[in-house]
């Protein structure tokens, strides 16, 4: 099972192979866009015809002759850009559910208007990708080396030849930092960052942050656990490394911290517990991974889970373990956690 924000150590070994036929000519024809001259991303916009440039969190500067419109992005990043009025042409990552509805990571994307190149983590169809004539690929990175999130390890070199990439880091930094980076990226792509919808969302995020800070100050004794579930294991995340948890902690949230020994096998991200030991770390509020890859609280049948004090008290709320990096989507995360703490009873 791949935990909330952190499955990078365990996922890398199971990336899907991305081989495709008939790509040789296309790959050979792709030049190095970095070799082209470009201006500052701050000087460009969708209505301008000048060059485009953006320096990402790997320190890589992508330069193009014009602002890209043929954008391919990891679903969660595409959802954030969508909130700013920038529409990706193709997406990869969890996008639609079995009934065809948008996955939780797709946010408000009109899934009928995008080409899905891979509807789960680590899948990206090379032939479909090439057919889109992508100008840039945008995703996140969860490590210090800039590994592109959800781009298959086996086909990453072929992917790289088709278009330059931009990576926004969500590794070991508080949520407000990648939020600002996606804001800057959207602005460089021509988004109207002065639109009322955009400025209102940012103000709502700031207000929500203040509310959460006030809630934790009023109830510092309330212990919050970040959990995730699979059929065989219960996962407890540490508050370091994950962008959302780091930010919540900076606002005073009193997180349950699994021991370093329990986190060792996952590179410090989280503890993997058998269901018999799910009560190892007491908590008053549990925030549970809401992604489709995780077992949801209503579907957990283990008695140990049902007997947890927070569960019995009804003090369990969803957690967006891979937050959609727009202020519109992150503000409710803060509001929901603040409300949970405000209403919480001490049960641990």
mmCIF file of C-alpha atoms in Angstrom:
data_model
loop_
_atom_site.group_PDB
_atom_site.id
_atom_site.type_symbol
_atom_site.label_atom_id
_atom_site.label_comp_id
_atom_site.label_asym_id
_atom_site.label_seq_id
_atom_site.Cartn_x
_atom_site.Cartn_y
_atom_site.Cartn_z
ATOM 1 C CA UNK A 1 0.000 0.000 0.000
ATOM 2 C CA UNK A 2 1.207 3.433 -0.942
ATOM 3 C CA UNK A 3 0.847 5.855 1.938
ATOM 4 C CA UNK A 4 -0.512 9.317 1.806
ATOM 5 C CA UNK A 5 2.211 11.698 0.857
ATOM 6 C CA UNK A 6 5.046 9.388 1.056
ATOM 7 C CA UNK A 7 5.021 6.277 -0.939
ATOM 8 C CA UNK A 8 7.896 7.403 -3.064
ATOM 9 C CA UNK A 9 10.333 4.923 -1.452
ATOM 10 C CA UNK A 10 8.006 1.983 -2.109
ATOM 11 C CA UNK A 11 6.556 3.043 -5.459
ATOM 12 C CA UNK A 12 9.772 3.584 -7.351
ATOM 13 C CA UNK A 13 10.265 -0.142 -7.815
ATOM 14 C CA UNK A 14 6.837 -0.745 -9.347
ATOM 15 C CA UNK A 15 6.666 2.002 -11.957
ATOM 16 C CA UNK A 16 4.994 0.725 -15.067
ATOM 17 C CA UNK A 17 7.027 0.163 -18.209
ATOM 18 C CA UNK A 18 6.222 2.763 -20.838
ATOM 19 C CA UNK A 19 7.473 1.167 -24.052
ATOM 20 C CA UNK A 20 5.669 2.127 -27.250
ATOM 21 C CA UNK A 21 6.012 1.351 -30.937
ATOM 22 C CA UNK A 22 6.545 3.793 -33.734
ATOM 23 C CA UNK A 23 8.121 6.543 -31.613
ATOM 24 C CA UNK A 24 11.634 6.435 -33.006
ATOM 25 C CA UNK A 25 11.143 9.120 -35.608
ATOM 26 C CA UNK A 26 9.270 11.413 -33.236
ATOM 27 C CA UNK A 27 11.889 11.038 -30.515
ATOM 28 C CA UNK A 28 14.725 11.663 -32.931
ATOM 29 C CA UNK A 29 13.025 14.782 -34.262
ATOM 30 C CA UNK A 30 12.678 16.367 -30.840
ATOM 31 C CA UNK A 31 15.251 19.037 -30.224
ATOM 32 C CA UNK A 32 16.535 20.452 -27.003
ATOM 33 C CA UNK A 33 14.202 23.283 -26.079
ATOM 34 C CA UNK A 34 16.635 24.436 -23.432
ATOM 35 C CA UNK A 35 18.935 25.540 -26.211
ATOM 36 C CA UNK A 36 16.456 28.139 -27.421
ATOM 37 C CA UNK A 37 16.620 31.645 -26.082
ATOM 38 C CA UNK A 38 13.795 32.861 -23.893
ATOM 39 C CA UNK A 39 12.665 35.712 -21.748
ATOM 40 C CA UNK A 40 11.448 35.871 -18.177
ATOM 41 C CA UNK A 41 8.313 33.959 -17.297
ATOM 42 C CA UNK A 42 7.078 37.044 -15.499
ATOM 43 C CA UNK A 43 6.975 38.934 -18.779
ATOM 44 C CA UNK A 44 4.835 36.456 -20.671
ATOM 45 C CA UNK A 45 1.162 35.658 -20.854
ATOM 46 C CA UNK A 46 -1.349 33.782 -22.930
ATOM 47 C CA UNK A 47 -2.059 36.873 -25.029
ATOM 48 C CA UNK A 48 1.617 37.625 -25.729
ATOM 49 C CA UNK A 49 3.672 36.138 -28.512
ATOM 50 C CA UNK A 50 7.088 36.471 -26.943
ATOM 51 C CA UNK A 51 9.279 33.717 -25.496
ATOM 52 C CA UNK A 52 8.501 31.831 -22.281
ATOM 53 C CA UNK A 53 10.836 30.832 -19.499
ATOM 54 C CA UNK A 54 10.335 29.184 -16.129
ATOM 55 C CA UNK A 55 12.879 28.026 -13.533
ATOM 56 C CA UNK A 56 11.543 25.045 -11.609
ATOM 57 C CA UNK A 57 12.401 23.615 -8.199
ATOM 58 C CA UNK A 58 15.163 21.414 -9.606
ATOM 59 C CA UNK A 59 16.946 24.565 -10.695
ATOM 60 C CA UNK A 60 16.133 23.711 -14.317
ATOM 61 C CA UNK A 61 15.098 26.560 -16.581
ATOM 62 C CA UNK A 62 12.791 25.654 -19.442
ATOM 63 C CA UNK A 63 12.808 28.083 -22.354
ATOM 64 C CA UNK A 64 10.360 28.058 -25.251
ATOM 65 C CA UNK A 65 9.735 30.391 -28.187
ATOM 66 C CA UNK A 66 6.199 31.039 -26.932
ATOM 67 C CA UNK A 67 3.952 30.424 -23.945
ATOM 68 C CA UNK A 68 3.082 26.706 -24.098
ATOM 69 C CA UNK A 69 -0.511 25.696 -24.710
ATOM 70 C CA UNK A 70 0.015 21.988 -25.390
ATOM 71 C CA UNK A 71 0.511 21.175 -21.733
ATOM 72 C CA UNK A 72 0.604 17.688 -20.225
ATOM 73 C CA UNK A 73 0.537 17.462 -16.433
ATOM 74 C CA UNK A 74 0.156 15.061 -13.552
ATOM 75 C CA UNK A 75 -3.545 15.063 -12.718
ATOM 76 C CA UNK A 76 -3.214 16.888 -9.397
ATOM 77 C CA UNK A 77 -1.069 19.631 -10.938
ATOM 78 C CA UNK A 78 -3.444 19.930 -13.890
ATOM 79 C CA UNK A 79 -6.282 20.366 -11.370
ATOM 80 C CA UNK A 80 -4.440 23.231 -9.693
ATOM 81 C CA UNK A 81 -3.742 24.936 -13.014
ATOM 82 C CA UNK A 82 -7.395 24.432 -13.975
ATOM 83 C CA UNK A 83 -8.403 26.510 -10.958
ATOM 84 C CA UNK A 84 -6.314 29.333 -12.413
ATOM 85 C CA UNK A 85 -7.828 29.009 -15.869
ATOM 86 C CA UNK A 86 -4.962 27.066 -17.456
ATOM 87 C CA UNK A 87 -6.142 23.868 -19.126
ATOM 88 C CA UNK A 88 -3.819 20.966 -19.749
ATOM 89 C CA UNK A 89 -4.388 19.020 -22.946
ATOM 90 C CA UNK A 90 -3.310 15.708 -21.425
ATOM 91 C CA UNK A 91 -3.057 14.323 -17.901
ATOM 92 C CA UNK A 92 -1.480 11.291 -16.245
ATOM 93 C CA UNK A 93 -2.313 9.933 -12.818
ATOM 94 C CA UNK A 94 -5.631 9.073 -11.104
ATOM 95 C CA UNK A 95 -8.193 11.018 -13.155
ATOM 96 C CA UNK A 96 -11.473 9.122 -13.350
ATOM 97 C CA UNK A 97 -13.164 6.540 -11.158
ATOM 98 C CA UNK A 98 -14.634 3.283 -12.438
ATOM 99 C CA UNK A 99 -17.949 5.025 -13.116
ATOM 100 C CA UNK A 100 -16.240 7.719 -15.175
ATOM 101 C CA UNK A 101 -16.541 10.481 -12.586
ATOM 102 C CA UNK A 102 -13.556 12.697 -11.672
ATOM 103 C CA UNK A 103 -11.157 11.134 -9.176
ATOM 104 C CA UNK A 104 -10.601 13.123 -5.997
ATOM 105 C CA UNK A 105 -7.207 14.164 -7.381
ATOM 106 C CA UNK A 106 -8.801 15.596 -10.519
ATOM 107 C CA UNK A 107 -10.492 18.416 -8.633
ATOM 108 C CA UNK A 108 -12.749 20.462 -10.922
ATOM 109 C CA UNK A 109 -11.187 19.293 -14.200
ATOM 110 C CA UNK A 110 -13.746 18.593 -16.896
ATOM 111 C CA UNK A 111 -12.416 15.107 -17.534
ATOM 112 C CA UNK A 112 -14.217 14.965 -20.880
ATOM 113 C CA UNK A 113 -11.932 17.724 -22.153
ATOM 114 C CA UNK A 114 -8.558 16.115 -21.409
ATOM 115 C CA UNK A 115 -6.727 13.141 -22.841
ATOM 116 C CA UNK A 116 -5.958 10.668 -20.068
ATOM 117 C CA UNK A 117 -2.526 9.181 -20.713
ATOM 118 C CA UNK A 118 -2.597 6.874 -17.700
ATOM 119 C CA UNK A 119 -5.395 6.616 -15.151
ATOM 120 C CA UNK A 120 -3.254 5.542 -12.227
ATOM 121 C CA UNK A 121 0.027 6.426 -10.604
ATOM 122 C CA UNK A 122 3.096 5.519 -12.663
ATOM 123 C CA UNK A 123 1.279 5.105 -15.978
ATOM 124 C CA UNK A 124 1.939 7.273 -19.033
ATOM 125 C CA UNK A 125 1.130 6.035 -22.550
ATOM 126 C CA UNK A 126 4.001 7.174 -24.771
ATOM 127 C CA UNK A 127 2.136 6.910 -28.069
ATOM 128 C CA UNK A 128 -0.758 9.013 -26.802
ATOM 129 C CA UNK A 129 1.705 11.448 -25.238
ATOM 130 C CA UNK A 130 3.615 11.902 -28.487
ATOM 131 C CA UNK A 131 0.379 12.324 -30.448
ATOM 132 C CA UNK A 132 -0.462 15.393 -28.355
ATOM 133 C CA UNK A 133 2.721 17.173 -29.539
ATOM 134 C CA UNK A 134 3.430 18.264 -25.963
ATOM 135 C CA UNK A 135 5.331 21.488 -25.409
ATOM 136 C CA UNK A 136 5.918 20.946 -21.688
ATOM 137 C CA UNK A 137 5.275 18.284 -19.041
ATOM 138 C CA UNK A 138 4.481 19.505 -15.529
ATOM 139 C CA UNK A 139 4.453 17.439 -12.351
ATOM 140 C CA UNK A 140 5.693 17.430 -8.764
ATOM 141 C CA UNK A 141 8.740 15.897 -7.151
ATOM 142 C CA UNK A 142 8.953 14.144 -3.788
ATOM 143 C CA UNK A 143 12.692 13.795 -3.328
ATOM 144 C CA UNK A 144 15.927 15.760 -3.361
ATOM 145 C CA UNK A 145 16.976 14.502 -6.780
ATOM 146 C CA UNK A 146 13.996 15.880 -8.683
ATOM 147 C CA UNK A 147 12.427 12.561 -9.717
ATOM 148 C CA UNK A 148 9.340 13.391 -11.772
ATOM 149 C CA UNK A 149 6.266 12.198 -9.891
ATOM 150 C CA UNK A 150 4.328 9.453 -11.685
ATOM 151 C CA UNK A 151 6.556 9.460 -14.766
ATOM 152 C CA UNK A 152 7.479 5.783 -15.311
ATOM 153 C CA UNK A 153 11.106 5.065 -14.505
ATOM 154 C CA UNK A 154 11.359 2.692 -17.466
ATOM 155 C CA UNK A 155 10.328 5.286 -20.030
ATOM 156 C CA UNK A 156 11.492 8.534 -18.451
ATOM 157 C CA UNK A 157 14.255 9.058 -21.047
ATOM 158 C CA UNK A 158 11.813 8.709 -23.946
ATOM 159 C CA UNK A 159 9.369 11.016 -22.188
ATOM 160 C CA UNK A 160 12.138 13.588 -21.743
ATOM 161 C CA UNK A 161 12.916 13.613 -25.470
ATOM 162 C CA UNK A 162 9.358 14.538 -26.400
ATOM 163 C CA UNK A 163 9.130 17.718 -24.303
ATOM 164 C CA UNK A 164 10.956 19.557 -21.520
ATOM 165 C CA UNK A 165 9.638 19.140 -17.986
ATOM 166 C CA UNK A 166 8.826 21.408 -15.063
ATOM 167 C CA UNK A 167 8.803 20.043 -11.499
ATOM 168 C CA UNK A 168 7.318 21.671 -8.408
ATOM 169 C CA UNK A 169 8.822 20.297 -5.208
ATOM 170 C CA UNK A 170 6.545 19.207 -2.391
ATOM 171 C CA UNK A 171 9.342 17.497 -0.509
ATOM 172 C CA UNK A 172 10.193 18.623 3.026
ATOM 173 C CA UNK A 173 8.739 22.122 2.725
ATOM 174 C CA UNK A 174 5.524 23.615 4.094
ATOM 175 C CA UNK A 175 2.459 23.756 1.874
ATOM 176 C CA UNK A 176 2.543 27.506 1.346
ATOM 177 C CA UNK A 177 5.787 27.199 -0.634
ATOM 178 C CA UNK A 178 4.593 24.861 -3.431
ATOM 179 C CA UNK A 179 1.326 26.783 -3.467
ATOM 180 C CA UNK A 180 3.266 29.946 -4.267
ATOM 181 C CA UNK A 181 5.323 28.134 -6.908
ATOM 182 C CA UNK A 182 2.227 26.878 -8.728
ATOM 183 C CA UNK A 183 0.817 30.420 -8.516
ATOM 184 C CA UNK A 184 3.970 31.714 -10.208
ATOM 185 C CA UNK A 185 3.816 28.960 -12.808
ATOM 186 C CA UNK A 186 0.172 29.686 -13.619
ATOM 187 C CA UNK A 187 0.959 33.377 -13.906
ATOM 188 C CA UNK A 188 3.792 32.653 -16.343
ATOM 189 C CA UNK A 189 1.380 30.556 -18.431
ATOM 190 C CA UNK A 190 -0.978 33.496 -18.794
ATOM 191 C CA UNK A 191 -3.405 33.099 -15.900
ATOM 192 C CA UNK A 192 -5.152 36.216 -14.627
ATOM 193 C CA UNK A 193 -3.907 36.294 -11.058
ATOM 194 C CA UNK A 194 -5.905 39.460 -10.320
ATOM 195 C CA UNK A 195 -9.227 37.806 -11.106
ATOM 196 C CA UNK A 196 -11.631 38.007 -8.167
ATOM 197 C CA UNK A 197 -11.994 34.221 -8.030
ATOM 198 C CA UNK A 198 -8.239 33.870 -7.661
ATOM 199 C CA UNK A 199 -7.682 36.619 -5.106
ATOM 200 C CA UNK A 200 -10.703 35.516 -3.076
ATOM 201 C CA UNK A 201 -9.313 31.983 -2.904
ATOM 202 C CA UNK A 202 -5.959 33.229 -1.658
ATOM 203 C CA UNK A 203 -7.661 35.390 0.982
ATOM 204 C CA UNK A 204 -9.753 32.394 2.048
ATOM 205 C CA UNK A 205 -6.573 30.335 2.465
ATOM 206 C CA UNK A 206 -4.997 33.050 4.615
ATOM 207 C CA UNK A 207 -8.121 33.302 6.757
ATOM 208 C CA UNK A 208 -8.269 29.532 7.109
ATOM 209 C CA UNK A 209 -4.645 29.467 8.225
ATOM 210 C CA UNK A 210 -5.439 32.030 10.915
ATOM 211 C CA UNK A 211 -8.445 30.003 12.020
ATOM 212 C CA UNK A 212 -6.403 26.811 12.346
ATOM 213 C CA UNK A 213 -3.726 28.648 14.315
ATOM 214 C CA UNK A 214 -6.414 29.969 16.693
ATOM 215 C CA UNK A 215 -7.967 26.520 17.061
ATOM 216 C CA UNK A 216 -4.681 24.867 18.000
ATOM 217 C CA UNK A 217 -3.879 27.661 20.416
ATOM 218 C CA UNK A 218 -7.242 27.187 22.133
ATOM 219 C CA UNK A 219 -6.892 23.387 22.279
ATOM 220 C CA UNK A 220 -3.196 22.497 22.292
ATOM 221 C CA UNK A 221 -3.953 19.195 24.027
ATOM 222 C CA UNK A 222 -5.793 17.740 21.011
ATOM 223 C CA UNK A 223 -3.551 15.187 19.306
ATOM 224 C CA UNK A 224 -4.000 14.675 15.571
ATOM 225 C CA UNK A 225 -2.960 11.557 13.662
ATOM 226 C CA UNK A 226 -2.419 11.415 9.893
ATOM 227 C CA UNK A 227 -3.437 7.937 8.818
ATOM 228 C CA UNK A 228 -3.918 5.795 5.731
ATOM 229 C CA UNK A 229 -5.309 2.312 5.341
ATOM 230 C CA UNK A 230 -4.975 -0.792 3.194
ATOM 231 C CA UNK A 231 -6.392 -4.282 3.582
ATOM 232 C CA UNK A 232 -3.387 -5.464 5.597
ATOM 233 C CA UNK A 233 -1.803 -2.375 7.130
ATOM 234 C CA UNK A 234 -2.514 0.880 8.930
ATOM 235 C CA UNK A 235 -0.115 3.724 8.202
ATOM 236 C CA UNK A 236 0.743 6.628 10.495
ATOM 237 C CA UNK A 237 2.576 9.539 8.892
ATOM 238 C CA UNK A 238 5.148 11.677 10.618
ATOM 239 C CA UNK A 239 4.683 15.422 10.348
ATOM 240 C CA UNK A 240 8.023 15.987 8.629
ATOM 241 C CA UNK A 241 8.580 15.669 4.863
ATOM 242 C CA UNK A 242 4.880 16.020 3.869
ATOM 243 C CA UNK A 243 4.028 19.563 2.730
ATOM 244 C CA UNK A 244 0.523 19.673 4.201
ATOM 245 C CA UNK A 245 1.531 18.232 7.574
ATOM 246 C CA UNK A 246 4.564 20.496 7.849
ATOM 247 C CA UNK A 247 2.348 23.522 7.255
ATOM 248 C CA UNK A 248 -0.330 22.366 9.689
ATOM 249 C CA UNK A 249 2.373 21.768 12.297
ATOM 250 C CA UNK A 250 3.720 25.298 11.768
ATOM 251 C CA UNK A 251 0.231 26.535 12.691
ATOM 252 C CA UNK A 252 0.377 24.627 15.971
ATOM 253 C CA UNK A 253 -1.251 21.282 15.186
ATOM 254 C CA UNK A 254 -0.160 18.735 17.798
ATOM 255 C CA UNK A 255 0.637 15.711 15.645
ATOM 256 C CA UNK A 256 1.084 12.135 16.754
ATOM 257 C CA UNK A 257 4.655 11.262 15.762
ATOM 258 C CA UNK A 258 5.524 7.625 15.040
ATOM 259 C CA UNK A 259 8.914 6.544 16.324
ATOM 260 C CA UNK A 260 11.986 6.842 14.143
ATOM 261 C CA UNK A 261 12.394 3.071 14.355
ATOM 262 C CA UNK A 262 8.877 2.546 12.971
ATOM 263 C CA UNK A 263 9.528 5.033 10.145
ATOM 264 C CA UNK A 264 12.963 3.690 9.207
ATOM 265 C CA UNK A 265 11.740 1.263 6.546
ATOM 266 C CA UNK A 266 9.996 4.067 4.647
ATOM 267 C CA UNK A 267 12.769 6.621 4.622
ATOM 268 C CA UNK A 268 11.294 8.566 7.508
ATOM 269 C CA UNK A 269 7.870 9.175 5.984
ATOM 270 C CA UNK A 270 5.510 6.912 7.910
ATOM 271 C CA UNK A 271 5.067 3.834 10.103
ATOM 272 C CA UNK A 272 3.434 0.691 8.729
ATOM 273 C CA UNK A 273 1.461 -1.088 11.439
ATOM 274 C CA UNK A 274 -0.415 -4.369 11.408
ATOM 275 C CA UNK A 275 -4.081 -3.892 12.204
ATOM 276 C CA UNK A 276 -3.491 -5.631 15.527
ATOM 277 C CA UNK A 277 -1.199 -2.727 16.431
ATOM 278 C CA UNK A 278 -3.341 0.065 14.992
ATOM 279 C CA UNK A 279 -3.875 1.410 18.505
ATOM 280 C CA UNK A 280 -0.144 1.903 19.114
ATOM 281 C CA UNK A 281 -0.327 5.699 18.788
ATOM 282 C CA UNK A 282 -3.238 7.342 20.676
ATOM 283 C CA UNK A 283 -4.994 10.275 18.996
ATOM 284 C CA UNK A 284 -8.007 12.525 19.476
ATOM 285 C CA UNK A 285 -8.559 13.357 15.799
ATOM 286 C CA UNK A 286 -7.592 11.211 12.812
ATOM 287 C CA UNK A 287 -7.193 12.663 9.324
ATOM 288 C CA UNK A 288 -7.402 9.826 6.785
ATOM 289 C CA UNK A 289 -5.971 9.616 3.264
ATOM 290 C CA UNK A 290 -8.872 10.290 0.889
ATOM 291 C CA UNK A 291 -7.248 9.060 -2.317
ATOM 292 C CA UNK A 292 -8.819 6.247 -4.298
ATOM 293 C CA UNK A 293 -5.698 4.138 -3.737
ATOM 294 C CA UNK A 294 -6.418 4.017 -0.004
ATOM 295 C CA UNK A 295 -9.108 2.097 1.874
ATOM 296 C CA UNK A 296 -11.635 4.626 3.131
ATOM 297 C CA UNK A 297 -12.815 4.705 6.779
ATOM 298 C CA UNK A 298 -16.319 3.493 5.923
ATOM 299 C CA UNK A 299 -14.813 0.378 4.361
ATOM 300 C CA UNK A 300 -12.464 -0.542 7.227
ATOM 301 C CA UNK A 301 -13.808 -3.624 8.992
ATOM 302 C CA UNK A 302 -10.992 -4.232 11.480
ATOM 303 C CA UNK A 303 -12.149 -4.289 15.115
ATOM 304 C CA UNK A 304 -8.991 -2.498 16.235
ATOM 305 C CA UNK A 305 -9.937 0.447 14.032
ATOM 306 C CA UNK A 306 -13.503 0.525 15.304
ATOM 307 C CA UNK A 307 -12.267 0.614 18.894
ATOM 308 C CA UNK A 308 -9.926 3.576 18.427
ATOM 309 C CA UNK A 309 -11.140 6.415 20.702
ATOM 310 C CA UNK A 310 -11.157 8.954 17.862
ATOM 311 C CA UNK A 311 -13.209 6.595 15.687
ATOM 312 C CA UNK A 312 -15.702 5.855 18.455
ATOM 313 C CA UNK A 313 -16.033 9.608 19.081
ATOM 314 C CA UNK A 314 -16.666 10.331 15.414
ATOM 315 C CA UNK A 315 -13.544 12.465 15.213
ATOM 316 C CA UNK A 316 -12.263 11.258 11.840
ATOM 317 C CA UNK A 317 -12.043 13.525 8.776
ATOM 318 C CA UNK A 318 -10.528 13.171 5.284
ATOM 319 C CA UNK A 319 -7.005 14.241 4.437
ATOM 320 C CA UNK A 320 -5.869 15.174 0.929
ATOM 321 C CA UNK A 321 -2.536 13.405 1.112
ATOM 322 C CA UNK A 322 -1.527 14.841 -2.273
ATOM 323 C CA UNK A 323 -3.093 18.299 -2.043
ATOM 324 C CA UNK A 324 -4.207 20.023 -5.226
ATOM 325 C CA UNK A 325 -1.828 22.966 -5.153
ATOM 326 C CA UNK A 326 -4.244 25.843 -5.604
ATOM 327 C CA UNK A 327 -5.459 28.139 -2.855
ATOM 328 C CA UNK A 328 -9.047 27.265 -3.758
ATOM 329 C CA UNK A 329 -8.460 23.596 -2.996
ATOM 330 C CA UNK A 330 -6.179 23.989 0.021
ATOM 331 C CA UNK A 331 -8.297 26.483 1.966
ATOM 332 C CA UNK A 332 -10.990 23.865 2.746
ATOM 333 C CA UNK A 333 -8.332 21.488 4.066
ATOM 334 C CA UNK A 334 -7.386 24.047 6.693
ATOM 335 C CA UNK A 335 -10.996 24.916 7.463
ATOM 336 C CA UNK A 336 -11.986 21.282 7.946
ATOM 337 C CA UNK A 337 -9.067 20.575 10.258
ATOM 338 C CA UNK A 338 -9.711 23.742 12.235
ATOM 339 C CA UNK A 339 -13.365 22.772 12.673
ATOM 340 C CA UNK A 340 -12.418 19.251 13.746
ATOM 341 C CA UNK A 341 -10.053 20.588 16.414
ATOM 342 C CA UNK A 342 -12.554 23.200 17.558
ATOM 343 C CA UNK A 343 -15.195 20.510 18.105
ATOM 344 C CA UNK A 344 -12.895 17.734 19.310
ATOM 345 C CA UNK A 345 -13.104 16.171 22.734
ATOM 346 C CA UNK A 346 -10.015 14.845 24.458
ATOM 347 C CA UNK A 347 -10.390 11.072 24.101
ATOM 348 C CA UNK A 348 -6.830 9.742 23.961
#
